[in-house]
Coordinates of C-alpha atoms (C1' of nucleotides) in Angstrom, one line a residue:
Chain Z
X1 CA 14.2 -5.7 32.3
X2 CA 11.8 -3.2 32.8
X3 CA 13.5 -1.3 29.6
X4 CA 12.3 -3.9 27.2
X5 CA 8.7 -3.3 27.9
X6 CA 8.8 0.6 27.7
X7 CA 10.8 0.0 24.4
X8 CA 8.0 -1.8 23.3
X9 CA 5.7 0.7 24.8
X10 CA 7.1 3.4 22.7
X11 CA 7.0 1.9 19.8
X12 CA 4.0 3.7 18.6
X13 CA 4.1 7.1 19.7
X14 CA 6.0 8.0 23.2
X15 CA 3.8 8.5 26.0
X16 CA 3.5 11.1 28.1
X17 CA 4.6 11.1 31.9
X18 CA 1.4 11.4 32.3
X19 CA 0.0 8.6 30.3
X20 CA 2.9 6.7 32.0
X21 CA 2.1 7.5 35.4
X22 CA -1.6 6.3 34.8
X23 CA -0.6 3.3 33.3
X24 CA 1.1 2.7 36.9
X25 CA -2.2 3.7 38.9
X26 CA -3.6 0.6 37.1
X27 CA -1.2 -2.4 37.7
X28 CA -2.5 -3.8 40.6
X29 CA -0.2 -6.3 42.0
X30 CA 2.8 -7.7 40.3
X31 CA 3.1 -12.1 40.0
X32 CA 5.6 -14.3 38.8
X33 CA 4.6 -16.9 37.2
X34 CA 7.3 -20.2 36.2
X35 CA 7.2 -21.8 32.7
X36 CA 4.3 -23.6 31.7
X37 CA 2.4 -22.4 34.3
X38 CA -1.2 -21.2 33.7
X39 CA -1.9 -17.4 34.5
X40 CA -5.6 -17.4 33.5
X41 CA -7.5 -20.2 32.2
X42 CA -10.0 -20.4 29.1
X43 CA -13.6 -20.6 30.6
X44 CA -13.0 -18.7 33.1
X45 CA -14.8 -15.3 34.2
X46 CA -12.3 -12.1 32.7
X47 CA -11.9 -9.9 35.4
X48 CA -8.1 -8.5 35.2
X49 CA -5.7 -8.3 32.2
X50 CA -2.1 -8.7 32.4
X51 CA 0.9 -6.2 31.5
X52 CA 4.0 -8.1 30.5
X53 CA 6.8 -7.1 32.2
X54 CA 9.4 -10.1 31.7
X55 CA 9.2 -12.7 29.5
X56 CA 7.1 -14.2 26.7
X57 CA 4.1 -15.5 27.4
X58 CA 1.3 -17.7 24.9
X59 CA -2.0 -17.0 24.4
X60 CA -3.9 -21.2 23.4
X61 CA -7.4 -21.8 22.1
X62 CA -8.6 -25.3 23.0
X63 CA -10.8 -26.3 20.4
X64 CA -13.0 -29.7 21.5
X65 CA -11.0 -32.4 19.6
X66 CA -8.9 -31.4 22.1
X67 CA -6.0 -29.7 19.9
X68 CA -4.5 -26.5 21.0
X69 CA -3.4 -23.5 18.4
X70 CA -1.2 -20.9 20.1
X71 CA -2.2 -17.2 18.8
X72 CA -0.5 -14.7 19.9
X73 CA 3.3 -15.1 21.7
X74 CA 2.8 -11.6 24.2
X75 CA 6.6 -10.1 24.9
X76 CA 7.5 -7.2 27.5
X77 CA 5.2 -4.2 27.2
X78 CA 2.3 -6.4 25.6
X79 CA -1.2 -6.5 27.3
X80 CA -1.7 -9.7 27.4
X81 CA -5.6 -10.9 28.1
X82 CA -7.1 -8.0 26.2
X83 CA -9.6 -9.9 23.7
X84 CA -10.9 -11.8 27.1
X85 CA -12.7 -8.7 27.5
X86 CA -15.1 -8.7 25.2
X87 CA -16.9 -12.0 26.0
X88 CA -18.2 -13.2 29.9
X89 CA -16.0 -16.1 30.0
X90 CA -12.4 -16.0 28.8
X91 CA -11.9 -17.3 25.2
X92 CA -7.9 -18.3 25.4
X93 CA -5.8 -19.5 28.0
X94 CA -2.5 -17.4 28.6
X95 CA 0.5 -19.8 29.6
X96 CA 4.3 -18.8 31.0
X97 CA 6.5 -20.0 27.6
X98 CA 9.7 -18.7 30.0
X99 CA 9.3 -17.2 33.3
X100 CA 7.6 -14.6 33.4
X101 CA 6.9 -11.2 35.6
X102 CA 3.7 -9.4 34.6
X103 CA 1.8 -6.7 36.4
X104 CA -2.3 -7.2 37.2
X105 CA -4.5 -4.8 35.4
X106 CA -8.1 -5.3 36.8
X107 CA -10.6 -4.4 34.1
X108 CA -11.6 -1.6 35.4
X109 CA -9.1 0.3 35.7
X110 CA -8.9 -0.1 32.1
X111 CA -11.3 1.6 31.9
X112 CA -10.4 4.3 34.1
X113 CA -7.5 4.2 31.7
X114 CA -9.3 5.7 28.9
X115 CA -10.6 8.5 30.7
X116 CA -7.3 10.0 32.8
X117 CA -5.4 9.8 29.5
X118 CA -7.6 9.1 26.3
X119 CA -4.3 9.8 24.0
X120 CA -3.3 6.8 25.5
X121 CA -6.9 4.9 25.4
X122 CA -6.4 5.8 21.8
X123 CA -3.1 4.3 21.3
X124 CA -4.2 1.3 23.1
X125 CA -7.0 1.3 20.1
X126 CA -4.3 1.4 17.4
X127 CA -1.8 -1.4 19.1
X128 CA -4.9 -3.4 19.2
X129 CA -5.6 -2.6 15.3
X130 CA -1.6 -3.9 15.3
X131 CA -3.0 -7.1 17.2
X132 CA -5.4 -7.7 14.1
X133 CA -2.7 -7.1 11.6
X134 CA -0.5 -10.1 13.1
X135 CA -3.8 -12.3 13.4
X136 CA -4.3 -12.0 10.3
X137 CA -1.0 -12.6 9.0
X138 CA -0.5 -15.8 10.7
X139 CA -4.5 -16.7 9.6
X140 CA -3.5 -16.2 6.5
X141 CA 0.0 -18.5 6.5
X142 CA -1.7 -21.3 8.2
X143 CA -4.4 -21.3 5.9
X144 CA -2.4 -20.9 2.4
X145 CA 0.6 -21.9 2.8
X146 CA 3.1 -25.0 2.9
X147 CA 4.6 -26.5 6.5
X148 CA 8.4 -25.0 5.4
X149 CA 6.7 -22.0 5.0
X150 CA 4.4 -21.5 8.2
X151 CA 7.7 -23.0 10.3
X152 CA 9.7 -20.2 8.5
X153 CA 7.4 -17.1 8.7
X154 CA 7.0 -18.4 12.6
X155 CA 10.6 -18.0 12.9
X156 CA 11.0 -14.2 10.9
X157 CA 7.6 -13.4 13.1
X158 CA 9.7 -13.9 16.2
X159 CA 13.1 -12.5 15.3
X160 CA 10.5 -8.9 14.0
X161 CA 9.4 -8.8 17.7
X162 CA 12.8 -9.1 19.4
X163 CA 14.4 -6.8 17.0
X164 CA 12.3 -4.2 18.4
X165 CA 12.4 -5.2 21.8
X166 CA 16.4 -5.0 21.2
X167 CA 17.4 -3.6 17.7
X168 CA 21.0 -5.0 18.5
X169 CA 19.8 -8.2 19.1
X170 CA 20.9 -9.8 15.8
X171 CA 20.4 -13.2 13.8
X172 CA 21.0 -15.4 17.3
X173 CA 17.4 -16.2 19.0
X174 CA 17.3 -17.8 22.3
X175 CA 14.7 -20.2 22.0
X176 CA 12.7 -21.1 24.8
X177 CA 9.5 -22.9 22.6
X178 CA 9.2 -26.4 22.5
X179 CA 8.3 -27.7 18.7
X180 CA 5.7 -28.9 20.3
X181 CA 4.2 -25.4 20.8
X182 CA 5.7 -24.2 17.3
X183 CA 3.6 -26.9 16.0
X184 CA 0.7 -25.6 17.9
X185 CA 1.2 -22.3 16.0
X186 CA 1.7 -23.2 12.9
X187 CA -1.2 -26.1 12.9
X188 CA 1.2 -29.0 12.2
X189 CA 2.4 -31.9 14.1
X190 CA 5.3 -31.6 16.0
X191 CA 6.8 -34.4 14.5
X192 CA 6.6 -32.6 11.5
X193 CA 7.5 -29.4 12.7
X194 CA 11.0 -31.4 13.5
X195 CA 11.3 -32.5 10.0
X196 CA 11.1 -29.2 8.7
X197 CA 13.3 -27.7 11.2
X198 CA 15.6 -30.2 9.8
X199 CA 14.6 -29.4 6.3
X200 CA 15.5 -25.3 7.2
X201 CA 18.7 -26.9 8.4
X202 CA 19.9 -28.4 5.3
X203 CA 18.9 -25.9 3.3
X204 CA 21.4 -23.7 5.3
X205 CA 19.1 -21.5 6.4
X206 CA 19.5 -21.7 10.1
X207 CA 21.4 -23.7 12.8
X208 CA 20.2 -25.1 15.8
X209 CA 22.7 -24.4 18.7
X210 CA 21.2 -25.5 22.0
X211 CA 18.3 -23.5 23.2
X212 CA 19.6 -21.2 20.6
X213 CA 18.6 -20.9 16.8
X214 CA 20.5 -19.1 14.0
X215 CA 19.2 -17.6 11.7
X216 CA 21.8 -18.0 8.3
X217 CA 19.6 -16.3 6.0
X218 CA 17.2 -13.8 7.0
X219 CA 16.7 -12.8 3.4
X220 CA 15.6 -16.1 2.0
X221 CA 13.6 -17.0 5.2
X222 CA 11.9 -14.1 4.4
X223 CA 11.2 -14.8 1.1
X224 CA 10.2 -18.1 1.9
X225 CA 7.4 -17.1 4.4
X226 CA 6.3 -14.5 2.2
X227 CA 5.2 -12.7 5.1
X228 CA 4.9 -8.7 4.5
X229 CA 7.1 -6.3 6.4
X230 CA 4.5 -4.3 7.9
X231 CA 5.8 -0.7 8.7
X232 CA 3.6 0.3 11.8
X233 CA 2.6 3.6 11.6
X234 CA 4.9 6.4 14.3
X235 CA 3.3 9.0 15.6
X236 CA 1.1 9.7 12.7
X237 CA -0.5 13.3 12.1
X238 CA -4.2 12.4 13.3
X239 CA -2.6 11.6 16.5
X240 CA -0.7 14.9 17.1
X241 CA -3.6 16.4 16.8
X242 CA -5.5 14.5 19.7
X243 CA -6.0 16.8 22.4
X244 CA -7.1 14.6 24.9
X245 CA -5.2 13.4 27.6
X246 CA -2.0 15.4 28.1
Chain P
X1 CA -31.7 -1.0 5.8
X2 CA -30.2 1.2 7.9
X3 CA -32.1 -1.0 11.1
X4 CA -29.8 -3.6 10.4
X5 CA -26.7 -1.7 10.9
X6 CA -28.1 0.0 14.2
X7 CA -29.0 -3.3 15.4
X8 CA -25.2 -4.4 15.5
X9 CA -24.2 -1.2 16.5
X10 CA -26.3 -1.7 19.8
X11 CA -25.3 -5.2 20.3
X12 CA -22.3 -4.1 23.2
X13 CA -24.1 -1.2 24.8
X14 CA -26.6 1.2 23.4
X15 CA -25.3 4.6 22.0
X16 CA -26.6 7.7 23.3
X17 CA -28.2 10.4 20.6
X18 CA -24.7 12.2 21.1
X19 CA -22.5 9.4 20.2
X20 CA -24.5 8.6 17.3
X21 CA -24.4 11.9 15.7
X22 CA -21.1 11.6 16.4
X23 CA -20.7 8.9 14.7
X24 CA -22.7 10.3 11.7
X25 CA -20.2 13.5 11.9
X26 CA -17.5 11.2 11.3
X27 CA -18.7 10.2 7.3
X28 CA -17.8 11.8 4.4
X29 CA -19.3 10.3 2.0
X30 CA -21.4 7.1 0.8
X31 CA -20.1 4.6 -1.9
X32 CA -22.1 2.0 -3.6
X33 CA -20.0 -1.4 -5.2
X34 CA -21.2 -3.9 -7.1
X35 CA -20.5 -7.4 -6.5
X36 CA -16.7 -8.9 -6.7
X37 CA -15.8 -4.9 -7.2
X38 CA -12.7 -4.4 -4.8
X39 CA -13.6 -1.1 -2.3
X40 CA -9.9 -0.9 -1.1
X41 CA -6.5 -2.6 -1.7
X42 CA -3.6 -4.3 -0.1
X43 CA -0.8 -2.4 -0.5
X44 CA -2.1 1.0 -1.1
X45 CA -1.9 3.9 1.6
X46 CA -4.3 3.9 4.3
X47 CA -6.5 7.1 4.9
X48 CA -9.9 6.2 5.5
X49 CA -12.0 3.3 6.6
X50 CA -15.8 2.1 6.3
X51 CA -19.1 1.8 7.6
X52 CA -20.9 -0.8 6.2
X53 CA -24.5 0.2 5.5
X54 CA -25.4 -2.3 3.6
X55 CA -24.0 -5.9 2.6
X56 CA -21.3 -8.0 2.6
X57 CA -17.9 -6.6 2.8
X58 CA -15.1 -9.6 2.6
X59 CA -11.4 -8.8 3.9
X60 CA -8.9 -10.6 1.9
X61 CA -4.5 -10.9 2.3
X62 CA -2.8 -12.0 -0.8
X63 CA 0.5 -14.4 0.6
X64 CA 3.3 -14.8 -1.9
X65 CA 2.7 -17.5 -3.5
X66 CA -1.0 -15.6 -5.4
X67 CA -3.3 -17.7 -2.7
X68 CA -6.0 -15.3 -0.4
X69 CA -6.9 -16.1 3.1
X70 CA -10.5 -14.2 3.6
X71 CA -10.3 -13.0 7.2
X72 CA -13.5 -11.4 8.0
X73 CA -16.5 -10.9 6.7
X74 CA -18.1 -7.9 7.4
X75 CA -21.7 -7.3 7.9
X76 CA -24.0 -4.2 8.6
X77 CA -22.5 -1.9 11.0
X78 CA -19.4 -3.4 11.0
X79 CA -16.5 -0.8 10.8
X80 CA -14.5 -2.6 8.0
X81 CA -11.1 -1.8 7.4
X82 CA -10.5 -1.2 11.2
X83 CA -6.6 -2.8 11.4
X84 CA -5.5 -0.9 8.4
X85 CA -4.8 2.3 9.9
X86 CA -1.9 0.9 12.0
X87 CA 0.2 0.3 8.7
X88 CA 1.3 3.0 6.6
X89 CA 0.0 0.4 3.7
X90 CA -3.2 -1.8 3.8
X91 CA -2.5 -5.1 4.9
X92 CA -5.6 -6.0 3.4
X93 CA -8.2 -6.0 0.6
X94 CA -11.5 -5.2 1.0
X95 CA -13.9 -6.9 -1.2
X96 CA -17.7 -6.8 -1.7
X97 CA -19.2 -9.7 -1.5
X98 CA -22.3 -8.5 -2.3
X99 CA -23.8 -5.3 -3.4
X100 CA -22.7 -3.0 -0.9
X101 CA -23.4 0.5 0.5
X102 CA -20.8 2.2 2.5
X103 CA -20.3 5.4 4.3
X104 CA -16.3 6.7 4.3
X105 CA -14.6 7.7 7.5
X106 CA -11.6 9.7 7.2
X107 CA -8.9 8.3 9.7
X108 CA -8.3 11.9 10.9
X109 CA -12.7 12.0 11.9
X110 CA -11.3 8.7 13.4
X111 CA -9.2 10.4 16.0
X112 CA -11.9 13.1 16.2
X113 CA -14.6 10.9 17.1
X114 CA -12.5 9.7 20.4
X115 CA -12.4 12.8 21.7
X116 CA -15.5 14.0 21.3
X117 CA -17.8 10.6 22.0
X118 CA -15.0 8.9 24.4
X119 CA -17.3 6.5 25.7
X120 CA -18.2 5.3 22.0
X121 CA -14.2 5.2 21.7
X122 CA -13.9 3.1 24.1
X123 CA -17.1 0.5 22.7
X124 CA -15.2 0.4 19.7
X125 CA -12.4 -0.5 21.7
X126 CA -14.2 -3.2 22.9
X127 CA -15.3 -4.1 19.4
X128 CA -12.1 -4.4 18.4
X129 CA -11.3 -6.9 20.7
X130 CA -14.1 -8.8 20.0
X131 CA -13.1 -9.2 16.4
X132 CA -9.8 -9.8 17.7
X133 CA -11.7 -13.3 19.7
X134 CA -13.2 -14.0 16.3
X135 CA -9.9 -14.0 14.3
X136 CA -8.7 -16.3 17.1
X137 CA -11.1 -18.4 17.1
X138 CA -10.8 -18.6 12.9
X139 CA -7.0 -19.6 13.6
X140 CA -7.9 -22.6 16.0
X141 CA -10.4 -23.3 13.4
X142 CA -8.1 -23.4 10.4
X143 CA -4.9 -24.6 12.3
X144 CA -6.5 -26.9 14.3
X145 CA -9.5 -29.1 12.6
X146 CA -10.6 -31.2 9.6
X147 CA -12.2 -30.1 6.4
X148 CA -15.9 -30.5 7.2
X149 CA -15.2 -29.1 10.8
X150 CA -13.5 -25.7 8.9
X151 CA -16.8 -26.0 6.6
X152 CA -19.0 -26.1 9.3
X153 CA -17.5 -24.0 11.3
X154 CA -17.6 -21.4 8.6
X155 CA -21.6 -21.6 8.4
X156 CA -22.0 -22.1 11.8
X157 CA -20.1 -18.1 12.5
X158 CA -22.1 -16.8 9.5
X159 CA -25.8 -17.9 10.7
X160 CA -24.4 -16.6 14.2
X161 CA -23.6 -13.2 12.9
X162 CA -26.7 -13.1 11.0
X163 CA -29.2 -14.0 14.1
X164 CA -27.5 -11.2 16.0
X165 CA -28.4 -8.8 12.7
X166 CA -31.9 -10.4 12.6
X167 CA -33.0 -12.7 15.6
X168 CA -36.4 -13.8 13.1
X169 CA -33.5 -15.1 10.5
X170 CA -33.9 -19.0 11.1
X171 CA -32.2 -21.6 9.9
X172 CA -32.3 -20.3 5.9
X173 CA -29.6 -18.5 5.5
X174 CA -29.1 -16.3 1.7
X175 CA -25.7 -17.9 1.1
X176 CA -23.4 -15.3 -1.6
X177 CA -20.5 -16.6 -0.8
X178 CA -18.9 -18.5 -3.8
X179 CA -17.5 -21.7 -2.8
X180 CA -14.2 -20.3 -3.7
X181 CA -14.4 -17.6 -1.0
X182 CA -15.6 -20.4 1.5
X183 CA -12.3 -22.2 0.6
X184 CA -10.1 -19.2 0.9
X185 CA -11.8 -18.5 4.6
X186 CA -11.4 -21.6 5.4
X187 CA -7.5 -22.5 3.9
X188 CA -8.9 -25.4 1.5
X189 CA -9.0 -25.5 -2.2
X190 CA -13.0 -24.8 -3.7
X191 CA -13.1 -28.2 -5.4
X192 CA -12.7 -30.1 -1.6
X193 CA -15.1 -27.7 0.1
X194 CA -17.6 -28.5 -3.0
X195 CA -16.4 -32.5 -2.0
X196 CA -17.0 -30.8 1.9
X197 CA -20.3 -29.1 1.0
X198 CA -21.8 -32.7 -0.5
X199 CA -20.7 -34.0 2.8
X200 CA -22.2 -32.4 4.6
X201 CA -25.3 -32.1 2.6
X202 CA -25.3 -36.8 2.6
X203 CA -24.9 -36.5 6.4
X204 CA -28.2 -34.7 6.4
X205 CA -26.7 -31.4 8.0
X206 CA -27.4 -28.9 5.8
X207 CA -29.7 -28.7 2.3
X208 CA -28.8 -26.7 -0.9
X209 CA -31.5 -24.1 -1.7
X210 CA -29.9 -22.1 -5.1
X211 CA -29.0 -19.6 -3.1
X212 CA -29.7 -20.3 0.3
X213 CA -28.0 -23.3 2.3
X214 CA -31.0 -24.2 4.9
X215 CA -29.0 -25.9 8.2
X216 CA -31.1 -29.0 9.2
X217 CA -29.0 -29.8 12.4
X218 CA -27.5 -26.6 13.7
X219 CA -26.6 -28.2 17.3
X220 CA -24.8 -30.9 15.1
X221 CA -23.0 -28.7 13.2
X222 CA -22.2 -26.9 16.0
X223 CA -20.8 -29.7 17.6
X224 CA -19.0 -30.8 14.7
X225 CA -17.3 -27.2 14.2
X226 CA -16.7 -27.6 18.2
X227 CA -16.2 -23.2 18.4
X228 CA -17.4 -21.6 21.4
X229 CA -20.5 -19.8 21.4
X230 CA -19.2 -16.8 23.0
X231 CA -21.0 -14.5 25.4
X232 CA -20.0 -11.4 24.0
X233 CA -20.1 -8.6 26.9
X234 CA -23.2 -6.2 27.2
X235 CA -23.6 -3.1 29.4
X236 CA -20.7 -4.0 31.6
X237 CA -20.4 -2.7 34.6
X238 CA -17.4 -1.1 34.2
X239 CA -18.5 0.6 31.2
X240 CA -21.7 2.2 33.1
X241 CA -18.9 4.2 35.4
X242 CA -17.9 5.1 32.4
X243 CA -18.9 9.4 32.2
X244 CA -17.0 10.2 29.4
X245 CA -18.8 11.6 26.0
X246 CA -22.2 11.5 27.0
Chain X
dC1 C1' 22.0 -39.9 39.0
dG2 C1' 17.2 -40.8 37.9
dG3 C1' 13.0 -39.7 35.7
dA4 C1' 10.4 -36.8 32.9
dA5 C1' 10.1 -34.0 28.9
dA6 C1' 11.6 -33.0 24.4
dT7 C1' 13.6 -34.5 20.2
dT8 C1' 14.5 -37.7 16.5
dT9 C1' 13.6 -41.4 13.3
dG10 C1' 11.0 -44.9 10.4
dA11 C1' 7.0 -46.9 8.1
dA12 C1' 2.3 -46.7 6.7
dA13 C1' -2.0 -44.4 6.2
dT14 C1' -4.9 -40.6 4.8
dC15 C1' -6.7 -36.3 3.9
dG16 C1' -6.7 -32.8 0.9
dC17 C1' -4.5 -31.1 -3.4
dT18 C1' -3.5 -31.0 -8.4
dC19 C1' -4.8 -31.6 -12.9
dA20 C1' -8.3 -32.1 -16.3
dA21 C1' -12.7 -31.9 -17.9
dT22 C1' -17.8 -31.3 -17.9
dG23 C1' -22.1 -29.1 -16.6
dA24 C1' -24.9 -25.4 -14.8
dT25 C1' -26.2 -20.6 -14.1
dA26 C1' -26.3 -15.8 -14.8
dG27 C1' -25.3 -11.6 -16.9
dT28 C1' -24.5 -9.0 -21.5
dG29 C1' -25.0 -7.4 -25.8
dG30 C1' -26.9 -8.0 -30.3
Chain K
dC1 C1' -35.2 -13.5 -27.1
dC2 C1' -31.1 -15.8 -28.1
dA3 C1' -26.3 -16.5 -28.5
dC4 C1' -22.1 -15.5 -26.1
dT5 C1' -19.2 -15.4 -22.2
dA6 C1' -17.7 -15.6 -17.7
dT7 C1' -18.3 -17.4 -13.4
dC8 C1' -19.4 -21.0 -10.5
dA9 C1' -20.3 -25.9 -9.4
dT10 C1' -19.4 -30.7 -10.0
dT11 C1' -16.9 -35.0 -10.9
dG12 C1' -12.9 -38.4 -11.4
dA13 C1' -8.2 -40.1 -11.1
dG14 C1' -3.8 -40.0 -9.2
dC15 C1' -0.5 -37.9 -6.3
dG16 C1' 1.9 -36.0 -2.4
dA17 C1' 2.3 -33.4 1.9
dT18 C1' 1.3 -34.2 6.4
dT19 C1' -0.5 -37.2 10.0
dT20 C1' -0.5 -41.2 12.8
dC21 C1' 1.5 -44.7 15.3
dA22 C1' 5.4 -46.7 17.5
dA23 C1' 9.8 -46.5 19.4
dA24 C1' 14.6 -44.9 20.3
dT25 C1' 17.5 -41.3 21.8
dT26 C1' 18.8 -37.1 23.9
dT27 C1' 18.4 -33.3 26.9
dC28 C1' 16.9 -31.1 30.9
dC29 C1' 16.0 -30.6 35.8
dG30 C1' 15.7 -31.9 40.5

DNA sequence: CGGAAATTTGAAATCGCTCAATGATAGTGG
DNA sequence: CCACTATCATTGAGCGATTTCAAATTTCCG
């Protein structure tokens, strides 16, 4: 669904045809990768980045004891790869959690990027501002908070995204992450992340349905991950003014 | 000292004379805070962010249930505050941790300063995805490890940070932190990282100065903290082609 | 249909938390 | 300069949330 990622895309402020037709000149190649397959390994030298066009797909830290914490789930229209930038050798792996479809970006057409259209370098800048938002969020409910909690703010995190991949999506979620990887991004076990699945369960505040889950009240799952409802800003005044670009 | 803050300012690629009065264009206005005084709060509308001159600047998310995950520390020339402007309301506190000296940036200069020093837009682009590996690699940290490998980590980042500010630092570090802030950076209660501190102090890793917290083993703390020592990027390639601004 | 992956369950251990109190240090005002 | 106060550090005892280990069951996929 190539619609999903420009929804996503436009979330922030619409681009240009312009800016979209640039963002084209710098995919590369397009590659399908199968669930659980590796696209680009941590350790390795960063030379591309990758624009998700179908499917969801994790960013894992390995840290030496060997445990993995998932970061970031990327969703159609995400660059995925981005921090691996910054640093010589790639600091996260990025795994298929479904299959996948994303479109190579090598990093220097990024670059590139930000010259042909710099409204949309600049828009890049803010999604990645976004980026640090969510870190910090989930940071801050692994670190403070109880295992209900981190299970149930992983669960509201998710159903945010797809509501504004698909605002008509509704409470139903097709699931396609392993409690083993919830547990990896909540830092718990997955054994405990399947007693507090069954713990949301009897408290009636979802139900499992297959590869589905059901979300029976959005309201107190809310509450219980105490997670704010961040309003991103859209198309906010310092950008109109931006003159670069169009 | 204004040397520090140019030091970290340099650290990805040297600005030109251009970008930097740029860059000086952009401030309004300098603020001093005292110690423990709060510089900008969660919750309130977003309209300008800072340059830190001088000190440490802490960023700090309140969860529900009254408990504060510290995110960041912020150091001289760090542009603190950064991730706020893509929410309509602060997601976050900023906190001195020290005394502090700041310059203001208006968002709007923000926007300003892309256009007319795009090549130091796009460093701070890159910047921003090198904090964005740093909050990652906090998450593993926190998710992922032990008590005394969250501690060490913790000191481990800080004397890292602090060699890049000063490369004569050494192994002495001037430790303001409050053993409460340690705990909410590193998602443990104060009294266990006091319990973690005196750990670490028996195993004959670090020494308690007052003030200062001298590291006696920093390979073995490093290994016990088991984060990366990233090679952060400098004068990339791709950046050189790079003829925007200058 | 067979085998691997994912989920579920139980019992015991442990790491880190809570509660409660004491001691040290630094800043403030008289 | 000292008393006063607030903040920060330290210590002990007991508890509880989460992990670990071990194994059974179910689901998924070829």
């Amino acid at each position: 669904m190539e619609t999903l990622a420009l929804r996503r895309l436009s979330e922030f402020a619409v681009p240009t045809a312009h800016e979209l037709s640039a963002l084209e000149g710098a995919k590369q190649a397009r590659r399908e990768f199968r669930r659980n397959q590796i696209i680009s390994r941590q350790g390795d030298p960063v030379r591309e980045v990758y624009f998700v066009a179908e499917g969801w797909v994790g960013s894992s830290l390995e840290v030496n004891s060997g445990r993995k914490q998932l970061a970031k789930i990327y969703m159609p229209g995400d660059l995925a790869g981005l921090p691996n930038i910054a640093t010589t050798r790639a600091t996260s792996s990025l795994v298929a959690l479904t299959n996948v479809t994303v479109d190579v970006i090598p990093v220097k057409n990024l670059a590139q990027l930000f010259e042909q259209a710099s409204r949309l370098g600049f828009m890049l800048f803010v999604a990645s501002q976004q980026e640090r938002v969510l870190l910090m969020d989930q940071l801050a409910v692994v670190g403070q908070t109880s295992a209900i909690q981190r299970v149930a703010a992983f669960l509201v995190h998710v159903h945010r995204r797809l509501t504004v991949l698909r605002p008509e999506a509704g409470l139903v979620i097709d699931w396609p992450i392993s409690q083993q990887r919830v547990a990896e991004g909540a830092g718990l076990t997955a054994i405990h992340v399947n007693r507090t699945f069954r713990e949301l369960t009897r408290r009636g505040l979802i139900m499992r349905e297959g590869k589905k889950i059901r979300l029976l009240d959005l309201a107190q799952l809310c509450e219980l991950a105490g997670l704010p409802d961040h309003v991103f800003i859209r198309n906010p005044s310092w950008l109109a003014g931006y003159c670069g670009g169009v």
